[in-house]
Coordinates of C-alpha atoms in Angstrom, one line a residue:
Chain W
M1 CA -33.0 30.5 -44.1
E2 CA -34.8 31.7 -41.0
L3 CA -37.5 29.3 -39.7
Y4 CA -40.3 31.8 -40.0
K5 CA -39.7 32.1 -43.8
K6 CA -40.4 28.4 -44.4
T7 CA -43.6 27.0 -45.7
A8 CA -45.8 24.6 -43.7
H9 CA -44.7 21.5 -45.6
E10 CA -41.0 22.4 -45.1
I11 CA -41.6 22.9 -41.4
K12 CA -43.5 19.7 -41.2
E13 CA -40.6 17.8 -42.8
L14 CA -38.1 19.4 -40.5
I15 CA -40.1 18.3 -37.4
Q16 CA -40.7 14.8 -38.7
N17 CA -37.0 14.4 -39.5
K18 CA -36.1 15.6 -36.0
E19 CA -34.1 18.5 -37.5
V20 CA -36.1 21.0 -35.5
K21 CA -38.4 20.7 -32.5
A22 CA -42.0 21.8 -32.7
K23 CA -41.4 23.9 -29.6
E24 CA -38.6 25.9 -31.4
V25 CA -41.1 26.5 -34.3
A26 CA -43.8 27.7 -31.9
D27 CA -41.3 29.9 -30.1
T28 CA -40.1 31.4 -33.4
F29 CA -43.6 32.4 -34.5
I30 CA -44.6 33.7 -31.1
K31 CA -41.5 35.9 -31.2
R32 CA -42.4 37.1 -34.7
I33 CA -46.0 37.9 -33.6
K34 CA -44.7 39.9 -30.6
K35 CA -42.3 41.8 -32.8
N36 CA -44.8 42.8 -35.5
N37 CA -48.2 42.8 -34.0
E38 CA -48.1 46.3 -32.7
D39 CA -47.4 47.6 -36.2
L40 CA -49.7 45.4 -38.2
G41 CA -52.6 44.8 -35.7
V42 CA -53.1 41.2 -36.9
F43 CA -53.6 39.2 -33.7
L44 CA -56.4 39.9 -31.3
Y45 CA -55.4 37.1 -28.9
V46 CA -52.1 35.1 -28.6
D47 CA -52.2 31.8 -26.8
E48 CA -48.5 31.6 -26.0
E49 CA -48.9 29.0 -23.3
G50 CA -51.3 26.8 -25.2
A51 CA -49.2 26.9 -28.3
K52 CA -46.0 25.9 -26.5
S53 CA -47.6 23.1 -24.6
K54 CA -49.2 21.7 -27.7
A55 CA -45.8 21.9 -29.4
E56 CA -44.2 20.0 -26.5
E57 CA -46.9 17.4 -26.9
V58 CA -45.9 17.0 -30.5
D59 CA -42.2 16.8 -29.6
L60 CA -43.0 14.1 -27.1
K61 CA -44.7 12.1 -29.8
V62 CA -41.6 12.4 -32.0
E63 CA -39.4 11.3 -29.1
K64 CA -41.5 8.2 -28.6
G65 CA -41.3 7.4 -32.3
E66 CA -45.1 7.9 -32.8
K67 CA -46.3 8.9 -36.2
L68 CA -47.2 12.5 -36.6
L69 CA -50.4 13.4 -38.4
G70 CA -51.2 15.9 -41.1
L71 CA -50.0 19.2 -39.6
S72 CA -47.2 17.7 -37.5
G73 CA -46.6 20.6 -35.2
V74 CA -47.1 23.4 -37.8
P75 CA -48.5 26.6 -36.3
I76 CA -51.8 28.1 -37.4
A77 CA -53.8 31.3 -36.8
I78 CA -57.6 31.3 -36.5
K79 CA -60.0 33.9 -37.5
D80 CA -61.8 35.3 -34.4
N81 CA -65.2 34.1 -35.5
I82 CA -64.4 30.4 -35.1
N83 CA -64.7 28.8 -31.6
V84 CA -61.6 27.5 -30.0
S85 CA -62.3 26.1 -26.5
G86 CA -61.1 28.4 -23.7
M87 CA -60.4 31.3 -26.0
Q88 CA -62.3 34.5 -26.8
N89 CA -64.4 34.6 -30.0
T90 CA -65.1 38.3 -30.5
C91 CA -66.1 38.4 -34.1
A92 CA -64.3 41.8 -33.7
S93 CA -67.6 43.0 -32.1
K94 CA -68.3 44.7 -28.8
I95 CA -71.4 42.5 -28.5
L96 CA -69.3 39.4 -27.8
S97 CA -67.0 41.0 -25.3
G98 CA -66.3 38.7 -22.4
Y99 CA -67.3 35.6 -24.2
R100 CA -65.1 32.5 -23.8
A101 CA -65.8 29.6 -26.1
P102 CA -66.9 26.5 -24.1
Y103 CA -66.2 24.1 -27.1
D104 CA -64.1 23.6 -30.2
A105 CA -65.5 24.1 -33.7
T106 CA -65.2 20.9 -35.8
V107 CA -62.4 22.5 -37.9
I108 CA -60.5 23.3 -34.7
K109 CA -61.0 19.7 -33.5
N110 CA -59.6 18.5 -36.9
I111 CA -56.6 20.8 -36.6
K112 CA -55.8 19.7 -33.0
T113 CA -56.2 16.0 -34.0
A114 CA -53.8 16.6 -36.9
D115 CA -51.2 17.8 -34.5
G116 CA -51.6 21.5 -35.5
V117 CA -50.4 24.2 -33.1
I118 CA -52.9 27.0 -32.6
L119 CA -51.2 30.4 -32.1
G120 CA -54.2 32.5 -31.4
K121 CA -57.1 34.5 -32.9
V122 CA -56.8 37.1 -35.7
N123 CA -58.7 40.2 -36.7
L124 CA -61.7 40.5 -39.1
D125 CA -64.4 42.9 -40.1
E126 CA -67.1 42.7 -37.5
F127 CA -69.1 39.5 -38.0
A128 CA -67.1 39.1 -41.3
M129 CA -69.0 42.0 -42.9
G130 CA -66.6 44.0 -44.9
S131 CA -63.8 43.9 -47.5
T132 CA -61.0 45.7 -45.7
T133 CA -61.0 44.7 -42.0
E134 CA -61.7 48.3 -41.2
N135 CA -65.1 47.4 -39.8
S136 CA -63.4 45.6 -36.9
G137 CA -64.7 47.0 -33.7
I138 CA -61.4 46.3 -32.0
Q139 CA -58.4 47.4 -34.0
L140 CA -57.0 48.3 -37.4
T141 CA -55.1 45.7 -39.4
R142 CA -52.5 46.9 -41.9
N143 CA -51.3 45.3 -45.1
P144 CA -47.7 44.0 -44.5
W145 CA -46.7 45.0 -48.0
D146 CA -47.6 48.7 -47.4
K147 CA -48.8 49.8 -44.0
T148 CA -50.9 52.6 -45.5
K149 CA -53.0 50.0 -47.3
V150 CA -55.8 47.7 -46.2
P151 CA -55.2 44.0 -46.1
G152 CA -58.6 43.2 -47.6
G153 CA -61.3 41.5 -45.8
S154 CA -63.2 40.2 -44.1
S155 CA -60.4 37.7 -43.2
G156 CA -57.8 40.4 -43.3
G157 CA -56.1 39.2 -40.1
S158 CA -55.8 35.6 -41.5
A159 CA -54.3 36.8 -44.8
A160 CA -51.9 39.3 -43.1
S161 CA -50.8 36.7 -40.6
V162 CA -49.5 34.5 -43.4
A163 CA -48.2 37.3 -45.6
A164 CA -46.3 38.8 -42.6
M165 CA -44.9 35.3 -41.8
M166 CA -46.4 35.5 -38.3
S167 CA -47.9 32.1 -39.0
P168 CA -47.3 29.7 -41.9
L169 CA -51.0 28.8 -42.1
S170 CA -54.4 30.3 -41.2
I171 CA -58.1 29.8 -41.6
G172 CA -60.8 32.3 -42.3
T173 CA -64.4 32.3 -43.6
D174 CA -65.6 33.3 -47.0
T175 CA -69.2 34.4 -47.5
G176 CA -68.7 36.7 -50.6
G177 CA -64.9 36.6 -51.1
S178 CA -63.6 37.0 -47.6
V179 CA -60.8 34.5 -48.0
R180 CA -59.9 35.0 -51.7
Q181 CA -59.9 38.9 -51.8
P182 CA -57.6 39.4 -48.7
A183 CA -55.4 36.5 -50.0
S184 CA -55.1 38.4 -53.3
L185 CA -54.4 41.8 -51.6
C186 CA -51.8 40.3 -49.3
G187 CA -50.0 38.1 -51.9
V188 CA -50.9 34.6 -50.4
V189 CA -52.8 31.6 -51.5
G190 CA -56.5 31.4 -50.4
L191 CA -59.1 28.8 -51.1
K192 CA -62.9 28.8 -50.6
P193 CA -64.0 25.2 -50.8
T194 CA -67.3 23.9 -52.2
Y195 CA -70.3 24.7 -50.0
G196 CA -70.6 21.6 -47.9
R197 CA -67.0 20.5 -48.2
V198 CA -65.9 21.8 -44.7
S199 CA -68.0 21.8 -41.5
R200 CA -69.3 25.1 -40.1
Y201 CA -70.1 23.7 -36.7
G202 CA -68.7 26.2 -34.2
V203 CA -68.2 29.0 -36.8
V204 CA -70.3 32.1 -36.1
A205 CA -72.9 32.2 -38.9
F206 CA -73.2 35.3 -41.2
G207 CA -75.0 34.0 -44.4
S208 CA -75.9 30.4 -43.8
T209 CA -76.3 29.4 -47.5
L210 CA -73.1 31.2 -48.5
D211 CA -70.6 30.8 -45.7
Q212 CA -67.7 28.4 -46.0
V213 CA -64.4 28.0 -44.0
G214 CA -61.4 28.7 -46.2
T215 CA -57.6 28.2 -46.0
F216 CA -54.7 30.5 -46.3
A217 CA -51.1 29.5 -47.0
R218 CA -47.9 30.6 -48.7
D219 CA -48.1 28.1 -51.5
V220 CA -50.6 25.7 -53.1
E221 CA -49.1 22.6 -51.5
D222 CA -49.7 24.1 -48.0
C223 CA -53.2 25.1 -48.9
A224 CA -54.0 21.6 -50.1
L225 CA -52.5 20.1 -47.0
L226 CA -54.6 22.3 -44.7
T227 CA -57.8 21.9 -46.8
E228 CA -57.5 18.1 -46.6
T229 CA -57.1 18.4 -42.8
L230 CA -60.4 20.4 -42.5
A231 CA -62.6 18.7 -45.1
G232 CA -65.2 16.0 -44.7
L233 CA -68.6 15.0 -43.3
D234 CA -69.5 16.2 -39.9
K235 CA -72.4 14.9 -37.9
N236 CA -72.8 18.3 -36.2
D237 CA -73.2 20.1 -39.5
F238 CA -75.8 18.5 -41.7
T239 CA -74.9 20.7 -44.7
T240 CA -71.6 18.9 -45.0
A241 CA -71.5 16.5 -47.9
D242 CA -71.2 12.8 -47.6
K243 CA -68.4 12.6 -50.1
I244 CA -64.9 11.1 -49.7
V245 CA -62.2 13.7 -49.3
P246 CA -59.6 13.0 -52.0
N247 CA -55.9 12.9 -51.3
Y248 CA -55.2 16.4 -52.6
K249 CA -51.5 15.8 -52.7
K250 CA -52.0 13.6 -55.8
S251 CA -53.3 16.7 -57.7
L252 CA -50.1 18.5 -57.1
T253 CA -48.5 17.8 -60.5
Q254 CA -47.4 20.2 -63.2
D255 CA -49.2 18.4 -65.9
I256 CA -52.3 20.2 -67.0
R257 CA -52.3 19.1 -70.6
G258 CA -55.8 19.0 -72.1
K259 CA -57.4 20.9 -69.3
R260 CA -59.9 23.5 -70.6
I261 CA -59.9 26.9 -69.0
G262 CA -62.7 29.4 -69.7
I263 CA -61.9 33.1 -69.7
P264 CA -65.2 35.0 -69.0
K265 CA -65.3 38.4 -70.7
E266 CA -67.5 39.9 -68.0
Y267 CA -64.6 39.6 -65.5
F268 CA -62.3 41.8 -67.7
G269 CA -64.6 44.7 -68.3
E270 CA -64.9 48.2 -66.9
G271 CA -63.5 48.8 -63.4
L272 CA -60.6 46.4 -63.8
N273 CA -57.2 48.0 -63.1
N274 CA -54.8 47.9 -66.0
D275 CA -51.9 46.4 -64.1
V276 CA -54.1 43.7 -62.7
R277 CA -55.4 43.0 -66.3
K278 CA -51.8 42.7 -67.6
A279 CA -50.7 40.4 -64.8
V280 CA -53.7 38.1 -65.3
D281 CA -53.2 38.1 -69.1
E282 CA -49.6 37.1 -68.6
A283 CA -50.7 34.3 -66.2
I284 CA -53.1 33.0 -68.9
L285 CA -50.1 32.5 -71.2
V286 CA -48.3 30.4 -68.5
F287 CA -51.3 28.1 -68.3
K288 CA -51.3 27.8 -72.1
E289 CA -47.6 27.0 -72.2
N290 CA -48.2 24.3 -69.6
G291 CA -50.6 22.6 -71.9
A292 CA -54.1 24.0 -70.9
E293 CA -56.5 25.0 -73.6
I294 CA -57.6 28.6 -73.1
I295 CA -61.1 29.4 -74.4
P296 CA -62.9 32.8 -74.2
C297 CA -66.4 32.4 -72.7
S298 CA -69.3 34.4 -71.2
L299 CA -71.1 34.4 -67.9
P300 CA -73.7 36.9 -68.7
L301 CA -75.3 37.1 -65.3
T302 CA -72.1 38.1 -63.5
D303 CA -73.3 41.7 -63.3
Y304 CA -76.3 40.6 -61.2
A305 CA -74.6 38.4 -58.7
L306 CA -73.6 41.3 -56.4
A307 CA -77.1 42.6 -56.2
A308 CA -78.5 39.2 -55.4
Y309 CA -75.7 38.6 -52.9
Y310 CA -76.5 41.7 -50.8
I311 CA -80.1 40.7 -50.5
I312 CA -79.5 37.1 -49.6
S313 CA -76.5 37.7 -47.3
S314 CA -78.2 40.6 -45.4
A315 CA -81.4 38.7 -45.1
E316 CA -79.6 35.7 -43.6
A317 CA -77.5 37.9 -41.4
S318 CA -80.4 39.7 -40.0
S319 CA -81.9 36.3 -39.0
N320 CA -78.6 34.8 -37.7
L321 CA -77.7 37.9 -35.7
A322 CA -81.0 37.9 -33.9
R323 CA -79.4 35.5 -31.3
F324 CA -77.3 38.4 -29.9
D325 CA -79.7 39.8 -27.4
G326 CA -77.7 40.5 -24.3
I327 CA -79.2 37.5 -22.5
R328 CA -77.0 34.4 -22.8
Y329 CA -73.6 35.7 -23.7
G330 CA -71.6 38.8 -24.5
Y331 CA -72.5 42.4 -23.9
R332 CA -75.5 43.6 -21.9
S333 CA -76.5 47.2 -21.8
K334 CA -76.7 48.9 -18.4
E335 CA -79.7 51.0 -19.6
Y336 CA -83.0 49.1 -19.5
T337 CA -86.2 48.8 -17.6
D338 CA -87.8 45.8 -19.3
S339 CA -86.7 42.9 -21.6
L340 CA -87.5 44.7 -24.8
G341 CA -85.2 47.6 -23.7
L342 CA -82.5 45.1 -22.8
Y343 CA -82.5 43.6 -26.2
T344 CA -82.7 46.9 -28.1
N345 CA -80.1 48.7 -26.1
S346 CA -77.7 45.8 -25.9
R347 CA -77.9 45.3 -29.7
S348 CA -77.7 49.0 -30.5
E349 CA -74.7 49.6 -28.3
G350 CA -73.0 46.3 -29.1
F351 CA -73.2 46.1 -32.9
G352 CA -71.1 48.4 -35.1
K353 CA -72.4 50.6 -37.9
E354 CA -71.9 48.2 -40.9
V355 CA -73.5 45.3 -39.0
K356 CA -76.5 47.4 -38.1
R357 CA -76.8 48.6 -41.7
R358 CA -76.9 45.0 -42.9
I359 CA -79.4 43.9 -40.3
M360 CA -81.6 46.8 -41.3
L361 CA -81.3 46.0 -45.0
G362 CA -81.9 42.3 -44.3
T363 CA -84.9 42.9 -42.1
Y364 CA -86.3 45.3 -44.8
V365 CA -86.0 42.8 -47.7
L366 CA -87.7 40.1 -45.6
S367 CA -90.5 42.3 -44.2
A368 CA -94.1 42.0 -45.4
G369 CA -94.7 43.6 -48.8
Y370 CA -91.0 43.5 -49.9
Y371 CA -90.3 39.8 -49.5
D372 CA -91.3 38.9 -53.1
A373 CA -89.8 42.0 -54.7
Y374 CA -86.4 41.5 -53.1
Y375 CA -85.7 38.3 -51.3
K376 CA -87.7 35.9 -53.6
K377 CA -86.4 37.7 -56.7
A378 CA -82.8 37.2 -55.5
L379 CA -83.4 33.5 -54.9
K380 CA -84.6 33.2 -58.5
V381 CA -81.6 35.1 -59.8
R382 CA -79.5 32.7 -57.8
T383 CA -81.0 29.8 -59.8
L384 CA -80.0 31.6 -63.0
I385 CA -76.5 32.3 -61.9
K386 CA -76.0 28.7 -60.7
N387 CA -77.3 27.5 -64.1
D388 CA -74.8 29.8 -65.9
F389 CA -71.9 28.1 -64.0
L390 CA -73.3 24.6 -64.5
E391 CA -73.5 25.2 -68.3
S392 CA -70.0 26.5 -68.3
F393 CA -68.6 23.5 -66.5
K394 CA -69.9 21.2 -69.2
N395 CA -67.3 22.8 -71.4
F396 CA -64.5 23.8 -69.0
D397 CA -62.5 22.3 -66.2
A398 CA -62.1 25.7 -64.6
I399 CA -62.8 29.4 -65.1
L400 CA -60.1 32.0 -64.7
S401 CA -60.4 35.6 -63.7
P402 CA -58.8 38.3 -61.6
T403 CA -59.6 37.9 -57.8
S404 CA -60.0 41.6 -57.2
P405 CA -60.4 44.5 -59.7
T406 CA -57.6 46.4 -57.9
T407 CA -54.6 45.9 -55.7
A408 CA -54.8 46.9 -52.0
F409 CA -56.3 50.4 -51.6
N410 CA -55.6 53.1 -49.0
I411 CA -56.9 52.8 -45.4
G412 CA -59.9 55.0 -45.2
E413 CA -60.3 55.3 -49.0
K414 CA -63.7 53.6 -49.3
V415 CA -65.2 53.7 -45.8
N416 CA -67.7 56.5 -46.8
D417 CA -68.6 55.1 -50.2
I418 CA -70.5 51.8 -49.4
L419 CA -71.2 51.0 -53.0
A420 CA -67.6 51.3 -54.0
M421 CA -66.7 49.1 -51.1
Y422 CA -69.2 46.5 -52.0
L423 CA -68.0 46.6 -55.7
S424 CA -64.6 45.4 -54.6
D425 CA -66.1 41.9 -54.2
V426 CA -67.6 41.9 -57.7
Y427 CA -65.4 39.0 -58.9
T428 CA -65.6 36.8 -55.8
V429 CA -69.3 36.9 -55.0
P430 CA -70.7 34.8 -57.9
V431 CA -68.8 31.8 -56.5
N432 CA -70.7 32.0 -53.2
I433 CA -74.0 32.4 -54.9
A434 CA -73.4 29.2 -56.8
G435 CA -71.6 27.4 -53.9
I436 CA -68.7 26.3 -56.1
P437 CA -65.0 26.3 -55.0
A438 CA -62.4 28.9 -56.0
I439 CA -58.8 29.6 -55.2
S440 CA -56.7 32.8 -55.4
V441 CA -53.0 32.6 -56.1
P442 CA -50.4 35.4 -56.4
C443 CA -49.7 36.3 -60.1
G444 CA -47.9 39.6 -60.0
I445 CA -46.9 42.8 -58.3
S446 CA -47.8 46.4 -59.1
Q447 CA -46.1 49.3 -57.4
G448 CA -45.1 47.1 -54.5
L449 CA -48.5 45.5 -54.1
P450 CA -49.5 41.9 -54.9
I451 CA -52.0 40.8 -57.5
G452 CA -54.0 37.6 -57.4
L453 CA -55.8 35.5 -60.0
Q454 CA -58.9 33.4 -59.3
L455 CA -59.6 29.9 -60.5
M456 CA -63.2 28.7 -60.1
G457 CA -64.1 25.0 -60.3
N458 CA -67.1 22.7 -60.5
Y459 CA -68.7 21.4 -57.2
F460 CA -66.3 19.3 -55.2
D461 CA -63.6 19.7 -57.8
E462 CA -61.0 21.3 -55.5
D463 CA -58.5 18.7 -57.0
T464 CA -58.6 20.4 -60.4
L465 CA -58.1 23.8 -58.8
F466 CA -55.1 22.6 -56.9
N467 CA -53.7 20.9 -60.0
L468 CA -54.0 24.1 -62.1
A469 CA -52.8 26.4 -59.4
Y470 CA -49.8 24.2 -58.6
S471 CA -48.8 23.9 -62.2
Y472 CA -48.9 27.7 -62.5
E473 CA -47.0 28.2 -59.3
K474 CA -44.2 25.8 -60.4
S475 CA -43.7 27.9 -63.5
T476 CA -43.6 31.3 -61.8
R477 CA -41.9 33.0 -58.8
W478 CA -44.7 35.2 -57.5
H479 CA -45.5 33.1 -54.5
K480 CA -41.9 33.1 -53.4
I481 CA -41.7 36.9 -53.2
T482 CA -42.6 38.1 -49.7
F483 CA -43.4 41.6 -48.5
E484 CA -39.8 41.8 -47.3
E485 CA -38.5 41.8 -50.9
G486 CA -41.5 43.0 -52.9
G487 CA -43.2 45.4 -50.6
R488 CA -42.5 49.0 -49.6
Chain N
M1 CA -89.9 52.2 -53.7
A2 CA -87.8 54.6 -51.8
V3 CA -87.1 54.0 -48.1
T4 CA -88.7 56.6 -45.9
K5 CA -88.2 57.6 -42.3
N6 CA -91.3 55.6 -41.3
D7 CA -89.8 52.5 -43.0
V8 CA -86.6 52.9 -41.1
E9 CA -88.4 53.3 -37.8
Y10 CA -90.7 50.3 -38.5
V11 CA -87.8 48.0 -39.6
A12 CA -85.6 49.1 -36.6
E13 CA -88.4 48.0 -34.3
L14 CA -88.6 44.6 -36.0
A15 CA -84.8 44.3 -35.8
R16 CA -84.7 45.4 -32.1
L17 CA -82.4 48.3 -32.9
S18 CA -82.7 52.0 -32.1
F19 CA -81.2 55.0 -33.9
N20 CA -80.9 58.7 -33.2
E21 CA -82.2 61.2 -35.8
E22 CA -78.8 61.7 -37.4
E23 CA -78.3 57.9 -37.8
K24 CA -81.8 57.6 -39.3
V25 CA -81.0 60.2 -41.9
E26 CA -77.8 58.4 -42.8
L27 CA -79.6 55.0 -43.0
I28 CA -82.3 56.3 -45.3
G29 CA -79.6 57.5 -47.6
N30 CA -77.5 54.3 -47.4
M31 CA -80.5 52.0 -47.9
N32 CA -81.8 53.9 -50.9
V33 CA -78.3 53.7 -52.5
I34 CA -78.1 49.9 -52.0
L35 CA -81.7 49.3 -53.0
G36 CA -81.2 51.5 -56.0
Y37 CA -78.3 49.3 -57.1
I38 CA -80.3 46.1 -56.3
D39 CA -83.1 47.3 -58.6
K40 CA -81.1 46.1 -61.5
L41 CA -82.3 42.6 -60.8
N42 CA -85.6 43.8 -62.3
E43 CA -83.9 43.8 -65.7
L44 CA -84.1 40.0 -65.6
D45 CA -87.3 38.1 -66.4
T46 CA -87.7 35.5 -63.6
D47 CA -91.4 34.7 -63.9
S48 CA -90.9 31.1 -64.8
V49 CA -87.7 30.5 -62.7
D50 CA -87.6 28.4 -59.5
I51 CA -86.0 29.7 -56.4
T52 CA -82.7 28.3 -55.1
V53 CA -82.2 28.4 -51.3
N54 CA -79.3 26.0 -50.9
P55 CA -76.6 26.2 -53.5
Y56 CA -77.0 22.4 -54.1
Y57 CA -79.5 19.8 -53.1
V58 CA -78.6 18.3 -49.7
E59 CA -80.3 15.0 -48.8
N60 CA -81.9 14.8 -45.4
K61 CA -79.4 13.1 -43.1
F62 CA -80.6 10.9 -40.3
R63 CA -78.6 9.6 -37.4
E64 CA -79.3 7.5 -34.3
D65 CA -80.2 9.6 -31.2
I66 CA -77.3 8.9 -28.9
V67 CA -76.9 10.4 -25.5
E68 CA -73.7 12.4 -25.3
K69 CA -72.1 14.5 -22.6
S70 CA -73.3 18.1 -22.8
M71 CA -71.0 21.1 -22.5
P72 CA -69.8 21.9 -19.0
L73 CA -72.7 23.9 -17.5
K74 CA -70.5 26.3 -15.5
E75 CA -68.6 27.4 -18.6
V76 CA -71.9 28.1 -20.5
I77 CA -73.6 29.9 -17.6
D78 CA -70.4 31.9 -16.9
N79 CA -70.8 33.4 -20.4
S80 CA -74.1 35.1 -19.5
P81 CA -73.7 38.8 -18.4
Q82 CA -75.7 38.2 -15.2
N83 CA -76.3 34.8 -13.5
L84 CA -77.0 33.1 -10.3
E85 CA -76.0 29.5 -9.6
E86 CA -77.4 27.6 -12.5
Y87 CA -79.6 30.4 -13.8
I88 CA -79.3 33.4 -16.2
V89 CA -80.8 36.5 -14.6
V90 CA -83.3 38.4 -16.9
P91 CA -85.8 41.2 -16.3
K92 CA -89.2 40.2 -15.1
I93 CA -91.6 39.6 -18.1
I94 CA -94.8 38.6 -16.3
E95 CA -96.7 41.1 -14.2

């Protein structure tokens, strides 16, 4: 089998057993990126030299008989809103053109310490605002399974890089589904950890009480490996939890006997595509066969989560994006006579349409006279949604649903219908409102396009999600089918 | 509570953004569609509900104040669109 088709844990083993050099692995993926990037538009920046020299460092360690750490020379792609020292960090926005990161985000430090090899930076919706990666101010990313379809978003580049086997691993950010939805649309595994599980230091903020760094991989074992590498307390991010990171590998067993899985009827209603419904129904049977108890349930506030989400996320974004003013970094307009003009013109020329729309919405709901009616109301609804989940987790170990109501849609199909675009996140958003973890795993293919299912868990209960997802994966073949066999 | 042109102009000023007439018309439409959808929150009675800001309660964390090396000044200053030696150049704000 070609090297690029292997999973991260397979590559790790090959390097550790001296069957292949980390340099060969890096070369293979760099070659793969060069071959496919023009077609797919995944990478915005490739650090060929850096990747090769890091790989050589790993090989030297092997030669000296030193023990390799977690990632052991496995390559990884980084969403271009996470700071990697010396690289660009565009957030796919004109407003950050020319910026070079002077430091590493904590997750990047962790990857480097764990002997991971960073290949470069991948595309996203501008400032992670979007569900298709079409809002990128730099380039279009195509779904490897069908180049006329979107890869999902906002971490579309991260998902597509793993699906196209241009990288065995990648990281992204998930504010309302931006890891799980593209994972589902590209047929890979994607996890949004619990709020506070992974540091956000060095990650460009969108919605500060919603954002979490997430992991992409070809299977659950790889996803668990990468999550363990990133997770833990960080003195530079005080929202990280002071909780021990478990050895996730221990959760990777097929045994799920006695686990109780809730199936919320609100996630199977109007708007759900029939093929997606069928695939998820079939997956539920697999969990049952493996010993889990399947119990119908209700999360009655599901329908309100998206409305609350657009208030909270836009409000937080309008505040977070105030720092982009043309002074300290990035784009500065040529047209100004005073400082106010400099701010206004730099921002108006530098931000794209969707970003401006959300800043406007966020500023509006925070402005005098509307604060109580919108922002405060949304924070109250947030309490209700959170309580809904907390009640459910008294009865269930996990809650299962589709990740996305449809498979990947056509490029351009929803760009002019903002509400339809927003509604594609309807199943992923509640998780961010509550701050709980959730994983998306491949569970079917419809007309050459992958389908994903979502498992939602209690706070800091990523172990249970890995256990259930691993058990399912071991009983099915969906994760083994790549776009080369299943796509069109 | 429909968004008007006045609202858009007022909020744009707060947000330090400017729009041409065509963009304003589009924004009025977009914002009314989104806010119309958001209005469904009013179906819920939340009078006696507390707000949630952070998804879960985070204890205040304290640490010793230890002097550490700061980022290389040159790399930080080089990121500014216009600079001179150790300074970022900005328009004059005091007459």
